[in-house]
Coordinates of C-alpha atoms in Angstrom, one line a residue:
Chain D
X1 CA 135.7 157.4 31.5
X2 CA 132.3 155.9 31.6
X3 CA 132.1 156.3 35.4
X4 CA 132.5 160.0 35.0
X5 CA 129.6 160.3 32.6
X6 CA 127.6 158.2 35.1
X7 CA 128.5 160.3 38.1
X8 CA 128.0 163.5 36.1
X9 CA 124.6 162.5 34.8
X10 CA 123.8 161.5 38.4
X11 CA 124.8 164.8 39.8
X12 CA 122.9 166.7 37.1
X13 CA 119.9 164.6 38.0
X14 CA 120.3 165.8 41.6
X15 CA 120.7 169.4 40.2
X16 CA 117.4 169.1 38.5
X17 CA 115.7 168.1 41.7
X18 CA 116.8 171.2 43.7
X19 CA 118.0 173.9 41.4
X20 CA 117.2 176.7 43.8
X21 CA 119.3 175.1 46.6
X22 CA 122.4 174.8 44.3
X23 CA 122.1 178.3 43.0
X24 CA 121.9 179.6 46.6
X25 CA 125.0 177.4 47.4
X26 CA 126.9 178.8 44.5
X27 CA 126.1 182.4 45.4
X28 CA 127.2 181.9 48.9
X29 CA 130.6 180.5 48.0
X30 CA 132.9 183.2 49.2
X31 CA 135.0 185.4 46.9
X32 CA 138.3 183.9 47.7
X33 CA 137.0 180.4 46.7
X34 CA 135.5 181.9 43.5
X35 CA 138.9 183.4 42.6
X36 CA 140.7 180.3 43.4
X37 CA 138.4 178.0 41.4
X38 CA 138.4 180.4 38.5
X39 CA 142.2 180.9 38.3
X40 CA 143.0 177.2 38.8
X41 CA 140.6 176.2 36.1
X42 CA 141.9 178.9 33.7
X43 CA 145.5 177.7 34.4
X44 CA 144.5 174.1 33.7
X45 CA 142.8 175.0 30.5
X46 CA 145.9 177.0 29.5
X47 CA 148.3 174.1 30.3
X48 CA 145.9 171.7 28.5
X49 CA 146.0 173.8 25.4
X50 CA 149.8 174.1 25.7
X51 CA 149.9 170.3 25.8
X52 CA 147.7 170.1 22.7
X53 CA 150.0 172.6 21.0
X54 CA 153.1 170.6 21.9
X55 CA 151.5 167.4 20.5
X56 CA 151.5 169.0 17.1
X57 CA 155.1 170.0 17.2
X58 CA 157.8 168.2 15.3
X59 CA 159.6 165.3 17.0
X60 CA 162.9 167.2 17.5
X61 CA 161.7 169.9 19.9
X62 CA 160.0 167.7 22.5
X63 CA 159.9 163.9 23.2
X64 CA 156.4 162.7 22.1
X65 CA 156.0 160.2 24.8
X66 CA 156.7 162.8 27.5
X67 CA 154.0 165.0 26.0
X68 CA 151.5 162.2 25.9
X69 CA 152.2 161.3 29.5
X70 CA 152.0 165.0 30.6
X71 CA 148.7 165.4 28.7
X72 CA 147.3 162.4 30.5
X73 CA 148.1 163.8 33.8
X74 CA 146.6 167.2 33.0
X75 CA 143.4 165.5 31.7
X76 CA 143.0 163.6 34.9
X77 CA 143.6 166.7 36.9
X78 CA 141.0 168.6 34.8
X79 CA 138.4 165.8 35.6
X80 CA 139.2 165.9 39.3
X81 CA 138.8 169.8 39.3
X82 CA 135.6 169.4 37.5
X83 CA 134.3 167.0 40.2
X84 CA 135.5 169.4 42.9
X85 CA 133.8 172.4 41.3
X86 CA 130.6 170.3 40.8
X87 CA 130.8 169.3 44.5
X88 CA 131.3 172.9 45.6
X89 CA 128.3 174.0 43.7
X90 CA 126.1 171.1 44.8
X91 CA 127.2 171.2 48.5
X92 CA 128.9 169.0 51.1
X93 CA 126.6 166.0 51.0
X94 CA 126.9 165.6 47.3
X95 CA 130.7 166.0 47.4
X96 CA 130.8 163.2 50.0
X97 CA 128.7 161.0 47.7
X98 CA 130.9 161.8 44.7
X99 CA 134.0 160.8 46.7
X100 CA 132.2 157.7 47.7
X101 CA 131.7 156.7 44.1
X102 CA 135.4 157.4 43.3
X103 CA 136.5 155.2 46.3
X104 CA 134.1 152.5 45.2
X105 CA 135.7 152.5 41.7
X106 CA 139.3 152.7 43.0
X107 CA 138.6 149.7 45.3
X108 CA 137.2 147.8 42.3
X109 CA 140.4 148.4 40.4
X110 CA 142.5 147.4 43.4
X111 CA 140.7 144.1 44.0
X112 CA 140.4 143.2 40.3
X113 CA 144.2 143.5 40.0
X114 CA 144.7 141.4 43.3
X115 CA 144.2 137.7 43.0
X116 CA 141.6 136.5 45.5
X117 CA 140.3 133.0 46.1
X118 CA 136.7 131.6 46.1
X119 CA 136.7 131.8 49.9
X120 CA 137.1 135.6 49.8
X121 CA 133.9 136.1 47.9
X122 CA 131.6 136.7 50.9
X123 CA 134.1 138.9 52.6
X124 CA 134.5 141.0 49.5
X125 CA 130.8 141.3 49.3
X126 CA 130.7 143.0 52.7
X127 CA 133.6 145.2 51.9
X128 CA 131.9 146.6 48.8
X129 CA 128.4 146.9 50.0
X130 CA 128.6 147.4 53.7
X131 CA 132.0 148.9 54.8
X132 CA 132.5 151.3 51.8
X133 CA 129.0 153.0 52.0
X134 CA 129.0 153.0 55.8
X135 CA 132.4 154.8 55.9
X136 CA 131.0 157.5 53.6
X137 CA 127.7 157.7 55.4
X138 CA 129.5 158.4 58.7
X139 CA 131.7 161.0 57.0
X140 CA 128.6 162.6 55.6
X141 CA 127.0 162.7 59.0
X142 CA 129.9 164.9 60.0
X143 CA 132.3 165.6 62.9
X144 CA 130.1 164.1 65.5
X145 CA 130.9 160.7 64.1
X146 CA 134.6 161.3 63.9
X147 CA 135.2 158.8 66.6
X148 CA 133.5 156.1 64.7
X149 CA 134.6 156.8 61.1
X150 CA 138.2 157.1 62.2
X151 CA 138.2 153.5 63.5
X152 CA 135.5 151.8 61.5
X153 CA 137.7 150.3 58.8
X154 CA 141.1 149.9 60.5
X155 CA 139.5 148.2 63.5
X156 CA 136.0 146.7 62.8
X157 CA 136.7 146.3 59.1
X158 CA 139.8 144.4 59.7
X159 CA 138.2 142.1 62.3
X160 CA 135.1 141.5 60.0
X161 CA 137.3 140.7 57.0
X162 CA 139.5 138.1 58.7
X163 CA 136.5 136.6 60.5
X164 CA 134.4 136.2 57.4
X165 CA 137.4 134.6 55.4
X166 CA 138.0 132.2 58.3
X167 CA 134.3 131.2 58.3
X168 CA 134.4 130.5 54.6
X169 CA 136.8 127.6 55.5
X170 CA 139.7 128.1 53.2
X171 CA 143.0 128.5 55.1
X172 CA 145.4 128.7 52.2
X173 CA 147.6 131.8 52.4
X174 CA 145.1 133.2 54.9
X175 CA 147.2 136.1 56.3
X176 CA 148.2 137.2 52.8
X177 CA 144.6 137.2 51.6
X178 CA 143.2 139.1 54.5
X179 CA 146.0 141.6 54.3
X180 CA 145.4 142.3 50.7
X181 CA 141.8 143.1 51.2
X182 CA 142.5 145.1 54.3
X183 CA 145.2 147.2 52.6
X184 CA 143.0 147.8 49.6
X185 CA 140.1 149.0 51.8
X186 CA 142.4 151.1 53.9
X187 CA 143.9 153.0 51.0
X188 CA 141.1 153.4 48.6
X189 CA 138.2 153.9 50.9
X190 CA 139.3 154.9 54.5
X191 CA 142.2 157.2 53.6
X192 CA 140.4 158.8 50.7
X193 CA 137.4 159.5 52.8
X194 CA 139.4 162.0 54.9
X195 CA 139.5 164.4 51.9
X196 CA 135.7 165.2 51.9
X197 CA 135.8 164.9 55.8
X198 CA 137.7 168.2 55.6
X199 CA 134.5 170.0 54.6
X200 CA 132.9 169.6 58.0
X201 CA 135.7 171.1 60.1
X202 CA 135.2 174.2 62.1
X203 CA 138.4 176.0 61.5
X204 CA 140.3 178.6 63.5
X205 CA 143.5 180.4 62.7
X206 CA 146.2 180.1 65.4
X207 CA 145.4 183.7 66.5
X208 CA 141.8 183.0 66.8
X209 CA 142.5 180.0 68.9
X210 CA 144.8 182.1 71.1
X211 CA 141.9 184.5 71.9
X212 CA 140.0 183.9 75.1
X213 CA 137.3 181.2 74.7
X214 CA 134.3 183.6 74.8
X215 CA 135.8 185.8 72.1
X216 CA 136.6 183.1 69.7
X217 CA 135.2 183.4 66.1
X218 CA 135.1 180.5 63.7
X219 CA 137.3 181.1 60.6
X220 CA 134.6 179.5 58.4
X221 CA 132.0 182.1 59.4
X222 CA 134.5 185.0 58.7
X223 CA 135.3 183.5 55.3
X224 CA 131.8 182.5 54.1
X225 CA 130.2 179.1 53.6
X226 CA 132.5 177.9 50.7
X227 CA 135.6 178.2 53.0
X228 CA 136.1 174.5 53.6
X229 CA 135.7 173.8 49.9
X230 CA 138.6 176.2 49.4
X231 CA 140.6 174.1 51.8
X232 CA 139.8 170.8 50.1
X233 CA 140.7 172.4 46.7
X234 CA 144.0 173.7 48.2
X235 CA 144.8 170.2 49.5
X236 CA 144.1 168.5 46.1
X237 CA 146.0 171.3 44.4
X238 CA 149.1 170.8 46.6
X239 CA 149.2 167.0 46.0
X240 CA 148.8 167.5 42.2
X241 CA 151.5 170.2 42.1
X242 CA 153.8 167.7 43.9
X243 CA 152.9 165.0 41.3
X244 CA 153.3 167.1 38.2
X245 CA 156.4 168.9 39.4
X246 CA 158.0 165.6 40.4
X247 CA 157.5 164.6 36.7
X248 CA 158.7 167.9 35.3
X249 CA 161.8 168.2 37.6
X250 CA 162.7 164.5 36.8
X251 CA 162.7 165.3 33.2
X252 CA 164.7 168.5 33.6
X253 CA 167.2 167.7 36.4
X254 CA 166.9 164.0 37.1
X255 CA 170.1 162.2 37.8
X256 CA 169.9 159.9 40.9
X257 CA 167.1 157.4 40.8
X258 CA 165.5 156.7 44.2
X259 CA 164.5 153.0 43.7
X260 CA 165.0 151.7 40.3
X261 CA 162.9 148.5 40.7
X262 CA 159.9 150.4 42.0
X263 CA 159.8 153.4 39.6
X264 CA 162.7 154.0 37.2
X265 CA 161.8 157.7 36.5
X266 CA 161.5 159.1 40.0
X267 CA 164.8 160.8 41.1
X268 CA 166.0 162.7 44.2
X269 CA 166.4 165.8 42.1
X270 CA 162.8 165.6 41.0
X271 CA 161.7 164.9 44.6
X272 CA 163.4 168.0 46.1
X273 CA 162.3 170.1 43.1
X274 CA 158.7 169.0 43.7
X275 CA 158.9 169.6 47.4
X276 CA 160.2 173.2 47.0
X277 CA 157.7 173.9 44.3
X278 CA 154.8 172.6 46.5
X279 CA 156.0 174.8 49.4
X280 CA 156.2 177.8 47.2
X281 CA 152.7 177.2 45.8
X282 CA 151.4 176.4 49.3
X283 CA 152.7 179.7 50.7
X284 CA 151.4 181.7 47.8
X285 CA 147.9 180.3 48.2
X286 CA 147.9 180.4 52.0
X287 CA 145.5 183.4 52.0
X288 CA 142.4 181.2 51.5
X289 CA 143.3 178.8 54.2
X290 CA 143.6 179.3 58.0
X291 CA 147.3 178.8 57.8
X292 CA 149.7 181.7 58.0
X293 CA 152.8 182.5 56.0
X294 CA 155.1 179.9 57.7
X295 CA 152.5 177.2 58.5
X296 CA 151.3 176.9 55.0
X297 CA 154.7 175.8 53.4
X298 CA 155.3 173.4 56.3
X299 CA 151.9 171.7 55.7
X300 CA 152.5 171.8 51.9
X301 CA 155.8 170.0 52.5
X302 CA 154.2 167.3 54.6
X303 CA 151.4 166.9 52.1
X304 CA 153.7 166.6 49.1
X305 CA 155.9 164.1 50.9
X306 CA 152.9 162.0 51.7
X307 CA 151.7 162.2 48.1
X308 CA 155.1 161.0 47.0
X309 CA 155.2 158.1 49.3
X310 CA 151.7 157.3 48.1
X311 CA 152.6 156.9 44.5
X312 CA 155.8 155.0 45.4
X313 CA 153.8 152.5 47.5
X314 CA 151.2 151.9 44.9
X315 CA 153.9 151.5 42.2
X316 CA 155.5 148.8 44.5
X317 CA 152.2 147.0 44.5
X318 CA 151.8 147.3 40.8
X319 CA 155.3 146.0 40.1
X320 CA 154.6 143.1 42.3
X321 CA 151.5 142.3 40.3
X322 CA 153.5 142.8 37.1
X323 CA 151.2 145.5 35.7
X324 CA 152.0 149.2 34.7
X325 CA 148.6 150.7 35.5
X326 CA 145.7 149.6 37.8
X327 CA 143.5 150.2 34.7
X328 CA 145.5 148.1 32.2
X329 CA 144.1 144.8 33.3
X330 CA 140.7 145.6 32.1
X331 CA 140.5 148.9 30.4
X332 CA 143.7 149.1 28.6
X333 CA 144.6 152.5 30.0
X334 CA 145.5 154.1 33.4
X335 CA 142.8 153.7 35.9
X336 CA 141.4 156.1 38.6
X337 CA 143.6 154.5 41.2
X338 CA 146.8 155.5 39.2
X339 CA 145.8 159.1 39.5
X340 CA 144.6 159.0 43.1
X341 CA 147.3 157.1 44.8
X342 CA 149.1 160.2 46.1
X343 CA 145.8 161.9 47.3
X344 CA 144.9 158.7 49.2
X345 CA 148.0 158.8 51.1
X346 CA 148.1 162.5 51.8
X347 CA 144.4 162.9 52.8
X348 CA 144.4 161.5 56.4
X349 CA 147.6 163.4 57.3
X350 CA 146.4 166.6 55.9
X351 CA 143.1 166.2 57.7
X352 CA 144.7 165.4 61.1
X353 CA 147.2 168.2 60.9
X354 CA 144.3 170.6 60.2
X355 CA 142.0 169.1 62.8
X356 CA 144.7 169.0 65.5
X357 CA 146.1 172.5 65.1
X358 CA 143.4 174.5 63.5
X359 CA 140.2 173.4 65.2
X360 CA 139.2 173.8 68.9
X361 CA 139.4 170.0 69.7
X362 CA 142.4 170.3 71.9
Chain F
X1 CA 111.3 138.8 13.4
X2 CA 108.7 139.4 16.1
X3 CA 109.0 142.3 18.6
X4 CA 108.8 141.7 22.3
X5 CA 106.2 143.5 24.5
X6 CA 107.5 146.9 25.8
X7 CA 107.9 145.8 29.4
X8 CA 110.1 142.8 28.3
X9 CA 112.3 145.2 26.2
X10 CA 112.5 147.6 29.1
X11 CA 113.5 144.8 31.5
X12 CA 116.1 143.9 29.0
X13 CA 117.5 147.4 29.0
X14 CA 117.6 147.5 32.8
X15 CA 119.2 144.1 33.0
X16 CA 121.9 145.1 30.4
X17 CA 122.6 148.3 32.3
X18 CA 122.8 146.5 35.7
X19 CA 125.0 143.8 34.2
X20 CA 127.4 146.5 32.8
X21 CA 127.5 148.4 36.0
X22 CA 128.0 145.3 38.1
X23 CA 130.6 143.5 36.0
X24 CA 132.3 146.7 34.8
X25 CA 132.5 144.9 31.5
X26 CA 134.4 146.6 28.7
X27 CA 134.0 145.1 25.2
X28 CA 137.0 144.8 23.0
X29 CA 136.8 143.9 19.4
X30 CA 140.0 142.5 18.0
X31 CA 140.2 141.7 14.3
X32 CA 136.4 141.6 14.3
X33 CA 133.8 144.4 14.2
X34 CA 130.3 144.5 15.6
X35 CA 128.0 143.6 12.7
X36 CA 124.3 142.6 12.4
X37 CA 125.2 139.7 10.0
X38 CA 124.4 136.2 11.2
X39 CA 127.1 134.8 13.4
X40 CA 127.8 132.2 16.1
X41 CA 129.6 133.6 19.0
X42 CA 131.3 130.9 21.1
X43 CA 132.8 131.7 24.6
X44 CA 134.3 130.2 27.7
X45 CA 131.7 129.6 30.4
X46 CA 132.5 130.6 34.0
X47 CA 129.3 132.1 35.6
X48 CA 125.6 132.2 35.3
X49 CA 126.1 135.8 34.4
X50 CA 128.1 135.1 31.2
X51 CA 125.2 135.0 28.8
X52 CA 123.8 138.2 30.1
X53 CA 127.2 140.0 30.3
X54 CA 128.1 139.1 26.6
X55 CA 124.7 140.2 25.4
X56 CA 124.9 143.5 27.3
X57 CA 128.4 144.1 25.9
X58 CA 127.0 144.1 22.3
X59 CA 125.9 147.4 20.8
X60 CA 122.3 148.1 21.5
X61 CA 121.2 147.9 18.0
X62 CA 122.6 144.3 17.7
X63 CA 121.0 143.0 20.9
X64 CA 117.6 142.2 19.4
X65 CA 119.3 140.1 16.8
X66 CA 121.6 138.1 19.1
X67 CA 120.3 135.2 21.3
X68 CA 122.4 133.7 24.0
X69 CA 121.8 130.0 24.3
X70 CA 121.1 129.2 27.9
X71 CA 120.3 126.1 30.0
X72 CA 116.6 125.5 30.3
X73 CA 117.1 123.6 33.6
X74 CA 118.4 126.8 35.3
X75 CA 116.6 129.6 33.4
X76 CA 113.2 127.9 33.1
X77 CA 113.2 126.8 36.8
X78 CA 111.1 129.7 38.0
X79 CA 108.8 132.2 36.4
X80 CA 111.1 135.2 37.4
X81 CA 114.1 133.5 35.8
X82 CA 112.1 132.7 32.7
X83 CA 110.9 136.3 32.4
X84 CA 114.5 137.6 32.8
X85 CA 115.7 135.1 30.2
X86 CA 113.1 136.2 27.7
X87 CA 114.1 139.9 28.3
X88 CA 117.7 139.3 27.3
X89 CA 116.5 137.3 24.3
X90 CA 117.8 133.9 25.6
X91 CA 117.1 130.8 23.7
X92 CA 116.5 128.1 26.3
X93 CA 117.8 124.7 25.4
X94 CA 117.2 121.5 27.4
X95 CA 120.5 119.9 28.2
X96 CA 119.0 116.8 29.9
X97 CA 116.1 115.7 27.6
X98 CA 117.8 115.1 24.3
X99 CA 115.9 113.0 21.8
X100 CA 116.9 112.1 18.3
X101 CA 114.2 114.1 16.7
X102 CA 114.6 117.0 19.1
X103 CA 118.4 117.2 19.0
X104 CA 119.5 120.6 20.5
X105 CA 121.6 121.5 17.5
X106 CA 118.6 121.3 15.2
X107 CA 116.5 123.3 17.7
X108 CA 119.1 126.0 17.7
X109 CA 119.4 126.0 13.9
X110 CA 115.7 126.1 13.5
X111 CA 115.2 129.0 15.9
X112 CA 118.1 130.9 14.3
X113 CA 116.5 130.9 10.9
X114 CA 118.3 133.3 8.7
X115 CA 118.0 136.3 11.0
X116 CA 119.4 135.5 14.4
X117 CA 122.9 135.2 15.7
X118 CA 123.5 133.0 18.8
X119 CA 126.0 132.9 21.7
X120 CA 127.0 129.4 22.7
X121 CA 129.2 128.0 25.4
X122 CA 130.8 124.9 23.9
X123 CA 132.2 123.7 27.3
X124 CA 128.6 122.7 28.1
X125 CA 128.9 123.8 31.7
X126 CA 130.6 126.2 34.0
X127 CA 134.1 125.4 35.2
X128 CA 134.7 125.4 38.9
X129 CA 138.2 127.0 38.9
X130 CA 138.0 129.3 35.9
X131 CA 140.1 127.0 33.7
X132 CA 138.7 126.2 30.3
X133 CA 137.4 122.6 29.8
X134 CA 137.4 120.6 26.5
X135 CA 134.8 121.8 24.0
X136 CA 131.9 119.5 23.4
X137 CA 131.1 118.7 19.7
X138 CA 128.0 120.9 19.4
X139 CA 130.1 123.8 17.8
X140 CA 131.4 121.4 15.2
X141 CA 127.9 120.3 14.1
X142 CA 126.7 123.9 14.0
X143 CA 129.7 124.8 11.8
X144 CA 129.1 121.8 9.6
X145 CA 125.4 122.5 9.1
X146 CA 125.8 126.2 8.6
X147 CA 129.2 126.7 6.8
X148 CA 128.1 130.1 5.6
X149 CA 128.2 131.6 9.1
X150 CA 131.2 133.3 10.8
X151 CA 132.2 131.6 14.1
X152 CA 133.4 134.3 16.4
X153 CA 135.5 133.3 19.5
X154 CA 134.8 135.3 22.7
X155 CA 136.9 135.3 25.9
X156 CA 135.2 136.3 29.1
X157 CA 137.7 137.5 31.7
X158 CA 136.9 137.8 35.4
X159 CA 133.2 137.3 35.4
X160 CA 133.8 134.1 37.4
X161 CA 135.1 136.4 40.2
X162 CA 132.0 138.6 40.0
X163 CA 129.6 135.7 40.5
X164 CA 131.4 132.3 41.0
X165 CA 129.7 129.0 40.7
X166 CA 127.5 128.4 43.8
X167 CA 127.3 132.0 45.0
X168 CA 124.3 134.2 44.7
X169 CA 125.6 137.6 45.8
X170 CA 127.9 139.4 43.2
X171 CA 131.0 141.3 43.9
X172 CA 131.4 144.2 41.5
X173 CA 134.9 143.6 40.1
X174 CA 135.9 144.8 36.6
X175 CA 135.6 142.3 33.8
X176 CA 136.2 142.3 30.1
X177 CA 134.8 140.6 27.1
X178 CA 137.1 140.2 24.1
X179 CA 135.7 139.3 20.6
X180 CA 138.3 137.7 18.3
X181 CA 138.9 137.0 14.6
X182 CA 136.1 134.7 13.1
X183 CA 137.0 131.2 12.1
X184 CA 135.2 128.6 9.9
X185 CA 135.1 124.9 9.7
X186 CA 137.7 124.1 7.0
X187 CA 137.0 121.6 4.2
X188 CA 137.6 118.1 5.4
X189 CA 138.8 119.2 8.9
X190 CA 138.2 116.5 11.5
X191 CA 136.1 117.1 14.4
X192 CA 138.9 116.9 17.0
X193 CA 141.2 119.3 14.9
X194 CA 138.4 121.8 14.6
X195 CA 137.4 121.7 18.3
X196 CA 141.1 122.1 19.3
X197 CA 141.4 125.1 17.0
X198 CA 138.3 126.7 18.3
X199 CA 139.5 126.1 21.9
X200 CA 142.8 127.8 21.0
X201 CA 141.0 130.7 19.3
X202 CA 139.2 131.5 22.6
X203 CA 142.3 130.9 24.7
X204 CA 144.5 133.1 22.6
X205 CA 142.3 136.1 23.5
X206 CA 143.3 135.6 27.2
X207 CA 146.8 136.9 26.8
X208 CA 146.7 140.4 25.4

């Protein structure tokens, strides 16, 4: 968890530079966001304490390995929430930077686990030090650069990677090598960057959009400045609810395993349980998003399904490499990517649904 | 033990921090604990960064007592490199200009005195493909002349992908440094047997 200490000390350094700004930002977060952040954190701390309590119970009541696994998930969730809260206090720019660091680290884990050849070295250099920062700079510059940041990596990145590897002069397993780097970059950097990209959307509810053009009011301004942070938090919460309840329902109801060679613990019962739970939570928390009572559960469903496919896909890659966790290879415990796989897959879909139906781009 | 000027120590701290950040190196101690007692660390050699990365992976209090042995033909080739080498406490040894009275082993032992530990790379050079080569006999002679010192095997994983031979731009992958159980030169053990055993000791740290 050194990276977290690094990022935290970095952000506290930034805090020291402009304390007045951050206090102003904090004050201007709207009430709904305050209540949301407060209640989610309180809930997490309660679950965390419950996990600690379970850990000290005798073997007979609960399975120790399940408790350990559950506690690890909760701890990762707490860390992520802490980052989001820090981001909400510091402002949009800092949140984008924090996500940039997370992407950088996740990409590191991905490429470390994937065998590359000497000929890939220069291409990897550009991937780490040009494409990754550039993607986040464009996201940080905001919606005006949507056209560029939505194609930078899938188009120009892909071309650059294959061209650089070709120039290095090693043709062995060329397609496989380029694909590995492209997929890693696409999942850990491109996809994840759509989560902080949410912060710059000018949102409208469907009623607001239905109003005549000159009478339209932006939902953000009705809600207050922290409104888009609320939406980002809502998104992360939905994915995590999907993850955690998949785990919980698997343990309680699980019978039919979906794909035993990919993940031996994910079952259809757990899948449907998690989807229903995510829809319920999505609907319950819809009051701090621009979504109404029926839109919210639909979006929650799509988000949770994407999260599920994300963790299945990343499991498939891990099984192929013969490791349990992305972190194992070097750190001996689960890495960042093991906790973010579902968020990476859900972020672009959640972003585009929101941008398409709840902003005035159409 | 002489203390280096403040700017050299500062450069050392900065370099250690940068090396840790860049190589993501995590240190693992298996059947061996960090200690300030005199030791000879011997490791596989895959990259110019190896000496710096191992040194950075040590606890800060130990760093002033541990001197990585580095090739003079590389590290003394420019004044910047020479300065960098002095900041991470490197002991520069000439691989090319070996004379009977200035034998590198004697130079190392002389500079170690009874305070310093050293980090050596018994392969003698960096391998191209990351596979370990045969150990040269230096480690055997060190073990023979200083039988009182623990010989600690060290395995460096992935640093060759961070900065492969012949590249100058690093790629920040995650690497790891594993310190293993100390060995000694046994009584009457032949040079070949000992070098094979030492080679195995490093290699066995690879598969965790």
